[in-house]
Each structure stands twice: as C-alpha cells, then as structure tokens.
Coordinates of N, CA and C in Angstrom, one line a residue:
M1 N -37.4 -98.2 58.8 CA -36.8 -98.5 57.5 C -37.8 -99.1 56.5
K2 N -38.8 -99.8 57.0 CA -39.8 -100.3 56.1 C -40.6 -99.2 55.5
I3 N -40.9 -98.2 56.2 CA -41.7 -97.1 55.6 C -40.9 -96.4 54.5
I4 N -39.6 -96.2 54.7 CA -38.8 -95.6 53.6 C -38.8 -96.5 52.4
A5 N -38.7 -97.8 52.6 CA -38.7 -98.7 51.5 C -40.0 -98.7 50.7
A6 N -41.1 -98.7 51.5 CA -42.4 -98.7 50.9 C -42.7 -97.4 50.1
I7 N -42.2 -96.3 50.7 CA -42.4 -95.0 50.0 C -41.5 -95.0 48.7
F8 N -40.3 -95.5 48.8 CA -39.5 -95.5 47.6 C -40.1 -96.4 46.5
I9 N -40.6 -97.6 46.9 CA -41.2 -98.5 45.9 C -42.4 -97.8 45.2
V10 N -43.3 -97.2 46.0 CA -44.5 -96.5 45.5 C -44.1 -95.4 44.6
L11 N -43.0 -94.6 44.9 CA -42.6 -93.5 44.1 C -42.1 -94.0 42.8
I12 N -41.2 -95.0 42.8 CA -40.7 -95.6 41.5 C -41.8 -96.1 40.6
I13 N -42.7 -96.9 41.2 CA -43.8 -97.5 40.4 C -44.7 -96.4 39.9
S14 N -45.0 -95.4 40.7 CA -45.9 -94.3 40.2 C -45.2 -93.6 39.1
L15 N -43.9 -93.3 39.1 CA -43.3 -92.6 38.0 C -43.3 -93.5 36.8
G16 N -43.1 -94.8 36.9 CA -43.2 -95.7 35.8 C -44.6 -95.7 35.2
L17 N -45.6 -95.8 36.0 CA -47.0 -95.8 35.5 C -47.3 -94.5 34.8
F18 N -46.9 -93.3 35.4 CA -47.1 -92.0 34.8 C -46.4 -91.9 33.4
N19 N -45.2 -92.5 33.3 CA -44.5 -92.5 32.0 C -45.2 -93.3 31.0
S20 N -45.7 -94.5 31.4 CA -46.5 -95.3 30.5 C -47.8 -94.6 30.0
Y21 N -48.4 -93.9 30.9 CA -49.6 -93.2 30.6 C -49.3 -92.1 29.6
K22 N -48.2 -91.4 29.8 CA -47.9 -90.3 28.8 C -47.6 -90.9 27.4
K23 N -46.9 -92.1 27.4 CA -46.6 -92.7 26.1 C -47.9 -93.2 25.4
H24 N -48.8 -93.7 26.3 CA -50.1 -94.1 25.7 C -50.9 -93.0 25.1
K25 N -50.8 -91.8 25.8 CA -51.6 -90.6 25.4 C -51.0 -90.1 24.0
N26 N -49.7 -90.3 23.8 CA -49.0 -89.9 22.6 C -49.2 -90.9 21.5
G27 N -49.8 -92.1 21.8 CA -50.0 -93.1 20.8 C -48.8 -94.0 20.6
L28 N -47.9 -94.0 21.5 CA -46.7 -94.9 21.4 C -46.8 -96.2 22.2
L29 N -47.9 -96.4 22.9 CA -48.1 -97.6 23.7 C -49.5 -98.1 23.6
P30 N -49.7 -99.4 23.2 CA -51.1 -99.9 23.1 C -51.8 -100.0 24.4
S31 N -53.1 -100.0 24.3 CA -54.0 -100.0 25.5 C -53.8 -101.3 26.4
N32 N -53.6 -102.4 25.7 CA -53.5 -103.6 26.5 C -52.2 -103.7 27.3
F33 N -51.1 -103.1 26.8 CA -49.9 -103.1 27.6 C -50.0 -102.1 28.7
L34 N -50.7 -101.0 28.5 CA -50.9 -100.0 29.6 C -51.7 -100.6 30.7
A35 N -52.8 -101.4 30.3 CA -53.6 -102.0 31.4 C -52.8 -103.1 32.1
F36 N -51.9 -103.8 31.4 CA -51.1 -104.8 32.1 C -50.1 -104.1 33.0
H37 N -49.5 -103.0 32.6 CA -48.6 -102.3 33.4 C -49.2 -101.7 34.7
F38 N -50.5 -101.2 34.5 CA -51.2 -100.7 35.7 C -51.5 -101.9 36.7
L39 N -51.9 -103.0 36.1 CA -52.2 -104.2 37.0 C -50.9 -104.6 37.8
I40 N -49.8 -104.8 37.1 CA -48.6 -105.2 37.8 C -48.1 -104.1 38.8
G41 N -48.2 -102.8 38.4 CA -47.9 -101.7 39.3 C -48.7 -101.7 40.6
L42 N -50.0 -101.9 40.4 CA -50.9 -101.9 41.6 C -50.6 -103.1 42.5
L43 N -50.3 -104.3 41.9 CA -49.9 -105.5 42.7 C -48.6 -105.2 43.5
V44 N -47.7 -104.5 42.9 CA -46.4 -104.2 43.6 C -46.7 -103.2 44.7
I45 N -47.5 -102.2 44.5 CA -47.8 -101.2 45.5 C -48.5 -101.9 46.7
F46 N -49.5 -102.8 46.4 CA -50.2 -103.5 47.5 C -49.3 -104.4 48.2
G47 N -48.3 -105.0 47.5 CA -47.4 -105.9 48.2 C -46.4 -105.1 49.1
A48 N -46.1 -103.9 48.7 CA -45.2 -103.0 49.5 C -45.9 -102.6 50.8
F49 N -47.2 -102.3 50.7 CA -47.9 -101.9 51.9 C -48.2 -103.1 52.8
Y50 N -48.4 -104.2 52.2 CA -48.6 -105.4 53.0 C -47.3 -105.7 53.8
L51 N -46.2 -105.6 53.2 CA -44.9 -105.9 53.9 C -44.7 -104.8 55.0
L52 N -45.2 -103.6 54.7 CA -45.0 -102.5 55.7 C -45.9 -102.8 56.9
F53 N -47.1 -103.2 56.8 CA -48.0 -103.4 57.9 C -48.2 -104.8 58.5
E54 N -47.3 -105.7 58.0 CA -47.5 -107.1 58.5 C -46.9 -107.2 59.9

C-alpha cells in the first residue's frame, strides 16, 4: 500500500511541476515562483520515498 501511495504522490507532484514549467515557458509564471515550486515538490517527493523505505 505504501508503494501505491508513493507512486500516486510522485505522479501528482510531477504533473503539478510540469504544469508550472509550461506556464513559466509561456511567460505566465515568474522564475522565483517556479524555483519555489520545484523546491517544495522535490521535498514532498523525497518525503514520500522516505516514508516508503523507512
């Protein structure tokens, strides 16, 4: 069950990061917000895998 939860979390965060990157590429999102979003997304992904392998 943990593996399914980790995969689901990574999938949702990856889709959100990709969406933010597309908005940044179109000029709708400033660079500092994109960097902040990537940082938070990576922290959540690392947290999901930490919980998976603890």
